[in-house]
mmCIF file of N, CA and C in Angstrom:
data_model
loop_
_atom_site.group_PDB
_atom_site.id
_atom_site.type_symbol
_atom_site.label_atom_id
_atom_site.label_comp_id
_atom_site.label_asym_id
_atom_site.label_seq_id
_atom_site.Cartn_x
_atom_site.Cartn_y
_atom_site.Cartn_z
ATOM 1 N N GLN A 1043 2.050 -21.024 -0.823
ATOM 2 C CA GLN A 1043 2.886 -19.730 -0.918
ATOM 3 C C GLN A 1043 2.231 -18.384 -0.871
ATOM 4 N N VAL A 1044 2.872 -17.976 -0.157
ATOM 5 C CA VAL A 1044 1.545 -15.751 -0.159
ATOM 6 C C VAL A 1044 1.546 -15.646 -1.533
ATOM 7 N N GLN A 1045 0.585 -15.279 -1.180
ATOM 8 C CA GLN A 1045 0.015 -14.268 -2.926
ATOM 9 C C GLN A 1045 0.049 -12.667 -2.615
ATOM 10 N N LEU A 1046 0.241 -11.875 -2.953
ATOM 11 C CA LEU A 1046 -0.811 -10.456 -2.696
ATOM 12 C C LEU A 1046 -1.046 -10.280 -4.132
ATOM 13 N N VAL A 1047 -2.206 -9.645 -3.977
ATOM 14 C CA VAL A 1047 -2.602 -9.845 -5.289
ATOM 15 C C VAL A 1047 -3.459 -8.121 -4.910
ATOM 16 N N GLU A 1048 -3.032 -6.826 -5.519
ATOM 17 C CA GLU A 1048 -3.253 -5.532 -5.901
ATOM 18 C C GLU A 1048 -4.695 -5.501 -6.966
ATOM 19 N N SER A 1049 -5.820 -4.726 -6.310
ATOM 20 C CA SER A 1049 -6.439 -4.318 -7.453
ATOM 21 C C SER A 1049 -7.226 -2.545 -7.349
ATOM 22 N N GLY A 1050 -7.344 -2.166 -7.872
ATOM 23 C CA GLY A 1050 -8.254 -0.782 -7.978
ATOM 24 C C GLY A 1050 -7.552 0.261 -8.730
ATOM 25 N N GLY A 1051 -6.394 -0.068 -9.058
ATOM 26 C CA GLY A 1051 -5.725 0.930 -10.012
ATOM 27 C C GLY A 1051 -6.529 1.573 -11.159
ATOM 28 N N GLY A 1052 -5.782 2.496 -11.696
ATOM 29 C CA GLY A 1052 -6.223 3.227 -13.041
ATOM 30 C C GLY A 1052 -6.507 4.729 -13.157
ATOM 31 N N LEU A 1053 -6.842 5.145 -14.412
ATOM 32 C CA LEU A 1053 -6.668 6.261 -14.706
ATOM 33 C C LEU A 1053 -7.693 7.638 -14.238
ATOM 34 N N VAL A 1054 -7.450 8.384 -13.697
ATOM 35 C CA VAL A 1054 -8.110 9.684 -13.204
ATOM 36 C C VAL A 1054 -7.769 10.556 -13.166
ATOM 37 N N GLN A 1055 -8.917 11.583 -13.330
ATOM 38 C CA GLN A 1055 -8.243 12.923 -13.025
ATOM 39 C C GLN A 1055 -8.040 13.531 -11.954
ATOM 40 N N ALA A 1056 -7.189 14.966 -11.975
ATOM 41 C CA ALA A 1056 -6.659 15.164 -10.665
ATOM 42 C C ALA A 1056 -7.688 15.783 -9.278
ATOM 43 N N GLY A 1057 -7.900 15.518 -8.289
ATOM 44 C CA GLY A 1057 -8.341 15.564 -7.374
ATOM 45 C C GLY A 1057 -9.920 14.947 -7.100
ATOM 46 N N GLY A 1058 -9.593 13.587 -8.183
ATOM 47 C CA GLY A 1058 -10.894 12.149 -7.562
ATOM 48 C C GLY A 1058 -10.067 11.763 -6.824
ATOM 49 N N SER A 1059 -10.730 10.107 -7.001
ATOM 50 C CA SER A 1059 -10.216 8.967 -5.581
ATOM 51 C C SER A 1059 -10.458 7.831 -5.894
ATOM 52 N N LEU A 1060 -9.576 6.841 -6.263
ATOM 53 C CA LEU A 1060 -9.665 5.166 -5.988
ATOM 54 C C LEU A 1060 -9.304 4.710 -4.529
ATOM 55 N N LYS A 1061 -9.894 3.716 -3.774
ATOM 56 C CA LYS A 1061 -9.370 2.508 -3.381
ATOM 57 C C LYS A 1061 -8.885 1.000 -4.075
ATOM 58 N N LEU A 1062 -7.652 1.388 -3.660
ATOM 59 C CA LEU A 1062 -6.666 0.111 -3.664
ATOM 60 C C LEU A 1062 -7.604 -0.779 -3.332
ATOM 61 N N SER A 1063 -7.132 -1.863 -3.664
ATOM 62 C CA SER A 1063 -7.360 -3.338 -2.616
ATOM 63 C C SER A 1063 -6.371 -4.267 -2.924
ATOM 64 N N CYS A 1064 -5.786 -4.648 -1.711
ATOM 65 C CA CYS A 1064 -4.504 -6.574 -1.767
ATOM 66 C C CYS A 1064 -5.155 -7.181 -0.641
ATOM 67 N N ALA A 1065 -5.631 -8.720 -1.692
ATOM 68 C CA ALA A 1065 -6.042 -10.009 -1.107
ATOM 69 C C ALA A 1065 -5.189 -10.927 -0.733
ATOM 70 N N SER A 1066 -4.539 -10.934 0.619
ATOM 71 C CA SER A 1066 -3.419 -11.647 0.636
ATOM 72 C C SER A 1066 -4.169 -13.754 0.430
ATOM 73 N N SER A 1067 -3.153 -14.391 0.497
ATOM 74 C CA SER A 1067 -3.445 -15.596 0.597
ATOM 75 C C SER A 1067 -1.715 -16.536 0.935
ATOM 76 N N GLY A 1068 -2.244 -17.623 1.390
ATOM 77 C CA GLY A 1068 -1.291 -18.458 2.274
ATOM 78 C C GLY A 1068 -0.134 -17.641 2.850
ATOM 79 N N LEU A 1069 -0.810 -16.327 3.778
ATOM 80 C CA LEU A 1069 -0.046 -15.820 4.414
ATOM 81 C C LEU A 1069 -1.172 -15.895 5.981
ATOM 82 N N PRO A 1070 -0.509 -15.264 6.947
ATOM 83 C CA PRO A 1070 -0.748 -15.594 8.921
ATOM 84 C C PRO A 1070 -1.259 -14.057 8.521
ATOM 85 N N PHE A 1071 -2.549 -13.305 7.775
ATOM 86 C CA PHE A 1071 -2.416 -12.088 7.620
ATOM 87 C C PHE A 1071 -2.541 -11.232 8.660
ATOM 88 N N SER A 1072 -3.161 -11.789 9.939
ATOM 89 C CA SER A 1072 -3.659 -10.856 11.285
ATOM 90 C C SER A 1072 -2.353 -10.633 11.739
ATOM 91 N N THR A 1073 -1.156 -11.259 11.198
ATOM 92 C CA THR A 1073 -0.086 -11.632 12.911
ATOM 93 C C THR A 1073 1.766 -10.295 11.612
ATOM 94 N N TYR A 1074 0.551 -9.764 10.943
ATOM 95 C CA TYR A 1074 1.762 -9.269 9.622
ATOM 96 C C TYR A 1074 1.403 -7.787 9.643
ATOM 97 N N ALA A 1075 2.397 -6.611 9.497
ATOM 98 C CA ALA A 1075 1.719 -5.515 9.258
ATOM 99 C C ALA A 1075 1.895 -5.345 8.023
ATOM 100 N N MET A 1076 1.023 -4.678 7.509
ATOM 101 C CA MET A 1076 0.677 -4.506 5.745
ATOM 102 C C MET A 1076 0.756 -2.925 5.233
ATOM 103 N N GLY A 1077 1.438 -2.718 3.907
ATOM 104 C CA GLY A 1077 1.924 -1.996 3.992
ATOM 105 C C GLY A 1077 1.286 -0.872 2.270
ATOM 106 N N TRP A 1078 1.747 0.009 1.794
ATOM 107 C CA TRP A 1078 2.016 0.404 0.220
ATOM 108 C C TRP A 1078 2.697 1.059 -0.243
ATOM 109 N N SER A 1079 3.555 0.659 -0.869
ATOM 110 C CA SER A 1079 4.454 1.516 -1.252
ATOM 111 C C SER A 1079 4.328 1.552 -3.152
ATOM 112 N N ARG A 1080 5.377 2.953 -3.100
ATOM 113 C CA ARG A 1080 4.913 2.900 -4.320
ATOM 114 C C ARG A 1080 6.066 3.326 -5.927
ATOM 115 N N GLN A 1081 5.970 3.433 -6.607
ATOM 116 C CA GLN A 1081 7.173 3.610 -7.638
ATOM 117 C C GLN A 1081 6.763 4.493 -8.906
ATOM 118 N N ALA A 1082 7.391 5.218 -8.874
ATOM 119 C CA ALA A 1082 7.177 6.524 -10.276
ATOM 120 C C ALA A 1082 8.067 6.545 -10.694
ATOM 121 N N PRO A 1083 8.385 7.101 -12.079
ATOM 122 C CA PRO A 1083 9.332 6.987 -13.205
ATOM 123 C C PRO A 1083 10.257 7.820 -12.429
ATOM 124 N N ARG A 1084 11.368 7.411 -12.368
ATOM 125 C CA ARG A 1084 12.510 8.504 -12.536
ATOM 126 C C ARG A 1084 12.531 8.790 -11.099
ATOM 127 N N LYS A 1085 12.004 8.173 -9.964
ATOM 128 C CA LYS A 1085 12.010 8.851 -8.926
ATOM 129 C C LYS A 1085 11.891 7.033 -7.330
ATOM 130 N N ASP A 1086 12.215 7.457 -6.454
ATOM 131 C CA ASP A 1086 12.470 6.602 -5.669
ATOM 132 C C ASP A 1086 11.456 5.950 -5.045
ATOM 133 N N ARG A 1087 11.321 4.513 -4.648
ATOM 134 C CA ARG A 1087 10.031 4.047 -4.203
ATOM 135 C C ARG A 1087 10.143 4.260 -2.864
ATOM 136 N N GLU A 1088 8.678 4.368 -2.344
ATOM 137 C CA GLU A 1088 8.503 5.389 -1.091
ATOM 138 C C GLU A 1088 7.186 4.191 -0.694
ATOM 139 N N VAL A 1089 7.755 4.024 0.539
ATOM 140 C CA VAL A 1089 6.311 3.300 1.393
ATOM 141 C C VAL A 1089 4.886 4.804 1.657
ATOM 142 N N VAL A 1090 4.353 4.798 1.040
ATOM 143 C CA VAL A 1090 3.329 5.744 1.475
ATOM 144 C C VAL A 1090 1.919 5.452 3.008
ATOM 145 N N ALA A 1091 1.737 4.236 3.046
ATOM 146 C CA ALA A 1091 0.714 4.064 4.253
ATOM 147 C C ALA A 1091 1.358 2.893 4.918
ATOM 148 N N ALA A 1092 1.116 2.626 6.027
ATOM 149 C CA ALA A 1092 1.511 1.221 6.464
ATOM 150 C C ALA A 1092 0.682 0.677 7.796
ATOM 151 N N ILE A 1093 0.003 -0.322 8.412
ATOM 152 C CA ILE A 1093 -0.804 -0.586 9.297
ATOM 153 C C ILE A 1093 -0.072 -1.634 10.108
ATOM 154 N N ASN A 1094 0.036 -1.613 11.105
ATOM 155 C CA ASN A 1094 0.638 -2.885 12.061
ATOM 156 C C ASN A 1094 -0.702 -3.338 12.349
ATOM 157 N N TRP A 1095 -0.036 -4.670 12.682
ATOM 158 C CA TRP A 1095 -1.426 -6.242 12.835
ATOM 159 C C TRP A 1095 -1.437 -6.195 14.481
ATOM 160 N N SER A 1096 -0.768 -5.147 15.109
ATOM 161 C CA SER A 1096 -0.845 -5.990 16.873
ATOM 162 C C SER A 1096 -2.293 -4.769 17.820
ATOM 163 N N ASP A 1097 -1.404 -3.460 17.086
ATOM 164 C CA ASP A 1097 -2.262 -2.367 17.208
ATOM 165 C C ASP A 1097 -3.543 -1.307 16.699
ATOM 166 N N GLY A 1098 -3.180 -1.926 15.610
ATOM 167 C CA GLY A 1098 -3.752 -0.965 14.093
ATOM 168 C C GLY A 1098 -3.354 0.315 14.012
ATOM 169 N N ARG A 1099 -1.937 0.607 14.544
ATOM 170 C CA ARG A 1099 -1.566 1.753 14.063
ATOM 171 C C ARG A 1099 -0.779 2.248 12.796
ATOM 172 N N THR A 1100 -1.299 3.383 12.657
ATOM 173 C CA THR A 1100 -1.134 3.572 10.988
ATOM 174 C C THR A 1100 0.510 5.158 11.026
ATOM 175 N N ASN A 1101 0.781 4.598 9.605
ATOM 176 C CA ASN A 1101 2.234 5.683 9.412
ATOM 177 C C ASN A 1101 1.383 5.635 8.152
ATOM 178 N N TYR A 1102 1.958 7.316 7.972
ATOM 179 C CA TYR A 1102 1.412 8.070 5.962
ATOM 180 C C TYR A 1102 3.058 8.508 6.077
ATOM 181 N N ALA A 1103 3.258 8.482 5.252
ATOM 182 C CA ALA A 1103 4.127 9.617 4.101
ATOM 183 C C ALA A 1103 3.757 11.065 4.206
ATOM 184 N N ASP A 1104 4.522 11.628 4.225
ATOM 185 C CA ASP A 1104 4.465 13.201 4.740
ATOM 186 C C ASP A 1104 3.180 13.625 3.320
ATOM 187 N N SER A 1105 3.907 13.239 2.478
ATOM 188 C CA SER A 1105 3.335 13.231 0.669
ATOM 189 C C SER A 1105 1.900 12.755 0.560
ATOM 190 N N VAL A 1106 1.497 12.173 1.681
ATOM 191 C CA VAL A 1106 -0.051 11.688 1.266
ATOM 192 C C VAL A 1106 -0.979 12.200 2.577
ATOM 193 N N LYS A 1107 -0.330 12.544 3.632
ATOM 194 C CA LYS A 1107 -1.216 12.721 4.879
ATOM 195 C C LYS A 1107 -2.715 13.623 4.414
ATOM 196 N N GLY A 1108 -3.354 13.100 4.718
ATOM 197 C CA GLY A 1108 -4.343 13.883 4.504
ATOM 198 C C GLY A 1108 -5.397 13.522 3.349
ATOM 199 N N ARG A 1109 -4.475 12.300 2.911
ATOM 200 C CA ARG A 1109 -5.402 11.876 1.499
ATOM 201 C C ARG A 1109 -5.118 10.840 1.574
ATOM 202 N N PHE A 1110 -4.220 9.724 1.936
ATOM 203 C CA PHE A 1110 -4.652 8.111 1.804
ATOM 204 C C PHE A 1110 -4.951 7.845 3.378
ATOM 205 N N THR A 1111 -5.597 7.016 3.259
ATOM 206 C CA THR A 1111 -6.028 6.380 4.694
ATOM 207 C C THR A 1111 -6.231 5.219 3.895
ATOM 208 N N ILE A 1112 -5.164 4.462 4.779
ATOM 209 C CA ILE A 1112 -5.516 2.784 5.093
ATOM 210 C C ILE A 1112 -5.914 2.205 6.147
ATOM 211 N N SER A 1113 -6.283 0.448 5.508
ATOM 212 C CA SER A 1113 -6.850 -0.158 6.370
ATOM 213 C C SER A 1113 -7.172 -1.049 6.212
ATOM 214 N N ARG A 1114 -7.673 -2.197 7.146
ATOM 215 C CA ARG A 1114 -7.485 -3.722 7.029
ATOM 216 C C ARG A 1114 -8.745 -4.334 7.344
ATOM 217 N N ASP A 1115 -8.616 -5.492 6.933
ATOM 218 C CA ASP A 1115 -10.152 -6.647 7.494
ATOM 219 C C ASP A 1115 -9.530 -7.737 7.101
ATOM 220 N N ASN A 1116 -9.247 -7.944 9.037
ATOM 221 C CA ASN A 1116 -7.972 -9.162 8.861
ATOM 222 C C ASN A 1116 -9.411 -10.557 8.489
ATOM 223 N N ALA A 1117 -10.899 -10.198 9.125
ATOM 224 C CA ALA A 1117 -11.275 -11.524 8.551
ATOM 225 C C ALA A 1117 -11.764 -11.953 6.785
ATOM 226 N N LYS A 1118 -11.420 -10.676 5.874
ATOM 227 C CA LYS A 1118 -10.767 -10.966 4.512
ATOM 228 C C LYS A 1118 -9.587 -10.920 3.689
ATOM 229 N N ASN A 1119 -8.851 -10.729 5.100
ATOM 230 C CA ASN A 1119 -7.351 -10.757 4.315
ATOM 231 C C ASN A 1119 -6.460 -10.119 3.480
ATOM 232 N N THR A 1120 -7.775 -8.821 3.847
ATOM 233 C CA THR A 1120 -7.056 -7.633 2.370
ATOM 234 C C THR A 1120 -6.747 -6.431 3.512
ATOM 235 N N VAL A 1121 -6.664 -5.454 2.583
ATOM 236 C CA VAL A 1121 -6.163 -4.515 3.026
ATOM 237 C C VAL A 1121 -6.193 -3.343 1.859
ATOM 238 N N TYR A 1122 -6.395 -2.135 2.528
ATOM 239 C CA TYR A 1122 -7.180 -1.274 1.533
ATOM 240 C C TYR A 1122 -6.171 0.001 1.512
ATOM 241 N N LEU A 1123 -6.335 0.533 0.415
ATOM 242 C CA LEU A 1123 -5.827 2.135 0.634
ATOM 243 C C LEU A 1123 -6.400 2.791 -0.633
ATOM 244 N N GLN A 1124 -7.098 4.076 0.581
ATOM 245 C CA GLN A 1124 -8.771 4.774 -0.003
ATOM 246 C C GLN A 1124 -6.924 6.182 -0.186
ATOM 247 N N ILE A 1125 -7.950 6.776 -1.177
ATOM 248 C CA ILE A 1125 -6.602 7.689 -1.927
ATOM 249 C C ILE A 1125 -7.914 8.656 -2.467
ATOM 250 N N ASN A 1126 -7.807 9.801 -1.682
ATOM 251 C CA ASN A 1126 -8.911 10.944 -1.933
ATOM 252 C C ASN A 1126 -7.620 12.267 -2.616
ATOM 253 N N GLY A 1127 -8.137 13.288 -2.991
ATOM 254 C CA GLY A 1127 -7.446 14.544 -3.612
ATOM 255 C C GLY A 1127 -6.166 13.634 -4.580
ATOM 256 N N LEU A 1128 -6.547 13.178 -5.338
ATOM 257 C CA LEU A 1128 -5.468 12.636 -5.467
ATOM 258 C C LEU A 1128 -4.486 13.664 -6.535
ATOM 259 N N LYS A 1129 -2.975 13.454 -7.084
ATOM 260 C CA LYS A 1129 -2.510 14.575 -7.807
ATOM 261 C C LYS A 1129 -1.847 14.361 -8.698
ATOM 262 N N PRO A 1130 -1.458 14.689 -9.650
ATOM 263 C CA PRO A 1130 -0.518 14.166 -10.892
ATOM 264 C C PRO A 1130 0.884 13.572 -10.486
ATOM 265 N N GLU A 1131 0.815 13.873 -9.562
ATOM 266 C CA GLU A 1131 2.829 12.984 -8.705
ATOM 267 C C GLU A 1131 2.297 12.359 -8.166
ATOM 268 N N ASP A 1132 0.735 11.728 -7.596
ATOM 269 C CA ASP A 1132 0.670 10.616 -7.273
ATOM 270 C C ASP A 1132 0.997 9.116 -8.301
ATOM 271 N N THR A 1133 1.017 9.381 -9.654
ATOM 272 C CA THR A 1133 1.271 8.929 -10.814
ATOM 273 C C THR A 1133 2.408 8.228 -10.215
ATOM 274 N N ALA A 1134 1.871 5.977 -10.285
ATOM 275 C CA ALA A 1134 2.932 5.466 -9.766
ATOM 276 C C ALA A 1134 2.228 4.100 -10.332
ATOM 277 N N VAL A 1135 3.443 2.837 -9.663
ATOM 278 C CA VAL A 1135 2.945 2.008 -9.773
ATOM 279 C C VAL A 1135 2.535 1.467 -7.944
ATOM 280 N N TYR A 1136 1.641 1.157 -7.287
ATOM 281 C CA TYR A 1136 1.549 1.063 -6.299
ATOM 282 C C TYR A 1136 1.440 -0.650 -5.750
ATOM 283 N N TYR A 1137 2.790 -0.923 -4.845
ATOM 284 C CA TYR A 1137 2.654 -1.848 -4.138
ATOM 285 C C TYR A 1137 2.208 -2.245 -2.826
ATOM 286 N N CYS A 1138 1.764 -3.667 -2.514
ATOM 287 C CA CYS A 1138 0.832 -4.336 -1.795
ATOM 288 C C CYS A 1138 2.676 -4.879 -1.068
ATOM 289 N N VAL A 1139 2.723 -4.347 0.340
ATOM 290 C CA VAL A 1139 4.008 -5.370 0.828
ATOM 291 C C VAL A 1139 3.112 -5.591 2.276
ATOM 292 N N ALA A 1140 4.268 -6.362 2.760
ATOM 293 C CA ALA A 1140 3.786 -6.997 4.182
ATOM 294 C C ALA A 1140 5.043 -7.841 5.211
ATOM 295 N N ASN A 1141 5.139 -8.511 5.635
ATOM 296 C CA ASN A 1141 6.195 -7.985 7.069
ATOM 297 C C ASN A 1141 5.804 -8.556 8.047
ATOM 298 N N ARG A 1142 6.149 -8.746 9.323
ATOM 299 C CA ARG A 1142 5.903 -8.402 10.739
ATOM 300 C C ARG A 1142 5.994 -7.332 11.051
ATOM 301 N N ASP A 1143 7.842 -7.052 10.938
ATOM 302 C CA ASP A 1143 8.229 -5.942 11.659
ATOM 303 C C ASP A 1143 7.613 -4.628 10.969
ATOM 304 N N MET A 1144 6.787 -3.724 11.031
ATOM 305 C CA MET A 1144 5.977 -2.720 10.495
ATOM 306 C C MET A 1144 8.055 -1.742 10.227
ATOM 307 N N GLY A 1145 8.223 -1.876 10.804
ATOM 308 C CA GLY A 1145 9.252 -0.990 10.451
ATOM 309 C C GLY A 1145 10.388 -1.470 8.697
ATOM 310 N N ALA A 1146 10.043 -2.846 8.535
ATOM 311 C CA ALA A 1146 10.586 -2.513 7.591
ATOM 312 C C ALA A 1146 10.111 -2.952 6.156
ATOM 313 N N LEU A 1147 8.634 -2.966 6.359
ATOM 314 C CA LEU A 1147 8.032 -2.690 5.149
ATOM 315 C C LEU A 1147 8.767 -1.907 4.201
ATOM 316 N N GLY A 1148 8.745 -2.815 2.500
ATOM 317 C CA GLY A 1148 8.856 -2.450 1.289
ATOM 318 C C GLY A 1148 10.348 -1.800 1.718
ATOM 319 N N SER A 1149 11.196 -2.501 2.322
ATOM 320 C CA SER A 1149 12.706 -2.076 2.645
ATOM 321 C C SER A 1149 13.032 -3.619 2.102
ATOM 322 N N SER A 1150 14.365 -3.600 1.760
ATOM 323 C CA SER A 1150 15.066 -4.443 1.133
ATOM 324 C C SER A 1150 15.196 -6.144 2.093
ATOM 325 N N ARG A 1151 14.715 -5.971 3.529
ATOM 326 C CA ARG A 1151 13.812 -6.843 4.509
ATOM 327 C C ARG A 1151 12.559 -7.131 4.194
ATOM 328 N N CYS A 1152 12.020 -6.297 3.627
ATOM 329 C CA CYS A 1152 10.467 -7.005 3.701
ATOM 330 C C CYS A 1152 10.200 -8.628 3.045
ATOM 331 N N ASP A 1153 8.776 -8.926 3.528
ATOM 332 C CA ASP A 1153 9.256 -10.190 3.367
ATOM 333 C C ASP A 1153 8.056 -10.785 1.854
ATOM 334 N N TYR A 1154 7.048 -9.704 2.049
ATOM 335 C CA TYR A 1154 6.499 -10.101 0.624
ATOM 336 C C TYR A 1154 5.699 -9.049 -0.129
ATOM 337 N N TRP A 1155 5.990 -9.175 -1.337
ATOM 338 C CA TRP A 1155 5.285 -8.193 -2.505
ATOM 339 C C TRP A 1155 4.952 -8.333 -3.402
ATOM 340 N N GLY A 1156 3.353 -7.417 -3.607
ATOM 341 C CA GLY A 1156 2.222 -7.717 -4.810
ATOM 342 C C GLY A 1156 3.398 -7.177 -5.996
ATOM 343 N N ARG A 1157 2.597 -7.297 -6.892
ATOM 344 C CA ARG A 1157 2.799 -7.593 -8.943
ATOM 345 C C ARG A 1157 2.835 -6.331 -8.913
ATOM 346 N N GLY A 1158 1.554 -4.746 -8.557
ATOM 347 C CA GLY A 1158 1.619 -3.812 -8.127
ATOM 348 C C GLY A 1158 0.371 -3.506 -9.096
ATOM 349 N N THR A 1159 -0.218 -2.381 -8.625
ATOM 350 C CA THR A 1159 -1.175 -1.728 -9.791
ATOM 351 C C THR A 1159 -1.080 -0.153 -10.508
ATOM 352 N N GLN A 1160 -1.296 0.124 -11.590
ATOM 353 C CA GLN A 1160 -1.030 1.457 -12.117
ATOM 354 C C GLN A 1160 -1.678 2.408 -11.362
ATOM 355 N N VAL A 1161 -1.360 3.106 -10.882
ATOM 356 C CA VAL A 1161 -2.412 4.386 -10.733
ATOM 357 C C VAL A 1161 -1.619 5.607 -11.341
ATOM 358 N N THR A 1162 -2.563 6.099 -12.701
ATOM 359 C CA THR A 1162 -2.289 7.020 -13.058
ATOM 360 C C THR A 1162 -3.445 8.348 -13.330
ATOM 361 N N VAL A 1163 -2.314 9.783 -12.736
ATOM 362 C CA VAL A 1163 -3.435 10.530 -13.067
ATOM 363 C C VAL A 1163 -3.356 11.690 -13.401
ATOM 364 N N SER A 1164 -4.108 12.090 -14.427
ATOM 365 C CA SER A 1164 -4.083 13.143 -15.314
ATOM 366 C C SER A 1164 -4.650 14.697 -14.642
ATOM 367 N N SER A 1165 -4.232 15.426 -15.470
ATOM 368 C CA SER A 1165 -4.111 16.856 -15.313
ATOM 369 C C SER A 1165 -5.215 17.686 -15.834
#
């Protein structure tokens, strides 16, 4: 059974930083693209960062470029999201997502989702 377990969310002030982690189990982690998707109240779900499994290529949503950094540690079956310069509009539930095809991360075709971790940014 595949599990993705997020951690590291919390309440922070604007301008602060957080590092989210997603530990996976039951997944051939090194052969899966990994990503982070977020869902804010009254907003569409958005994939904010993704990292490929074959070449480590990364993609970011325009709204987070320069502030978010995704990385992975295949030895630990863990993917991370370093978030700097937090803004109130970053407030959302952040979900770890996994799929063989990087392009399908966070979509209806995405294979696996975590339960999410709440990030709240106060102004």
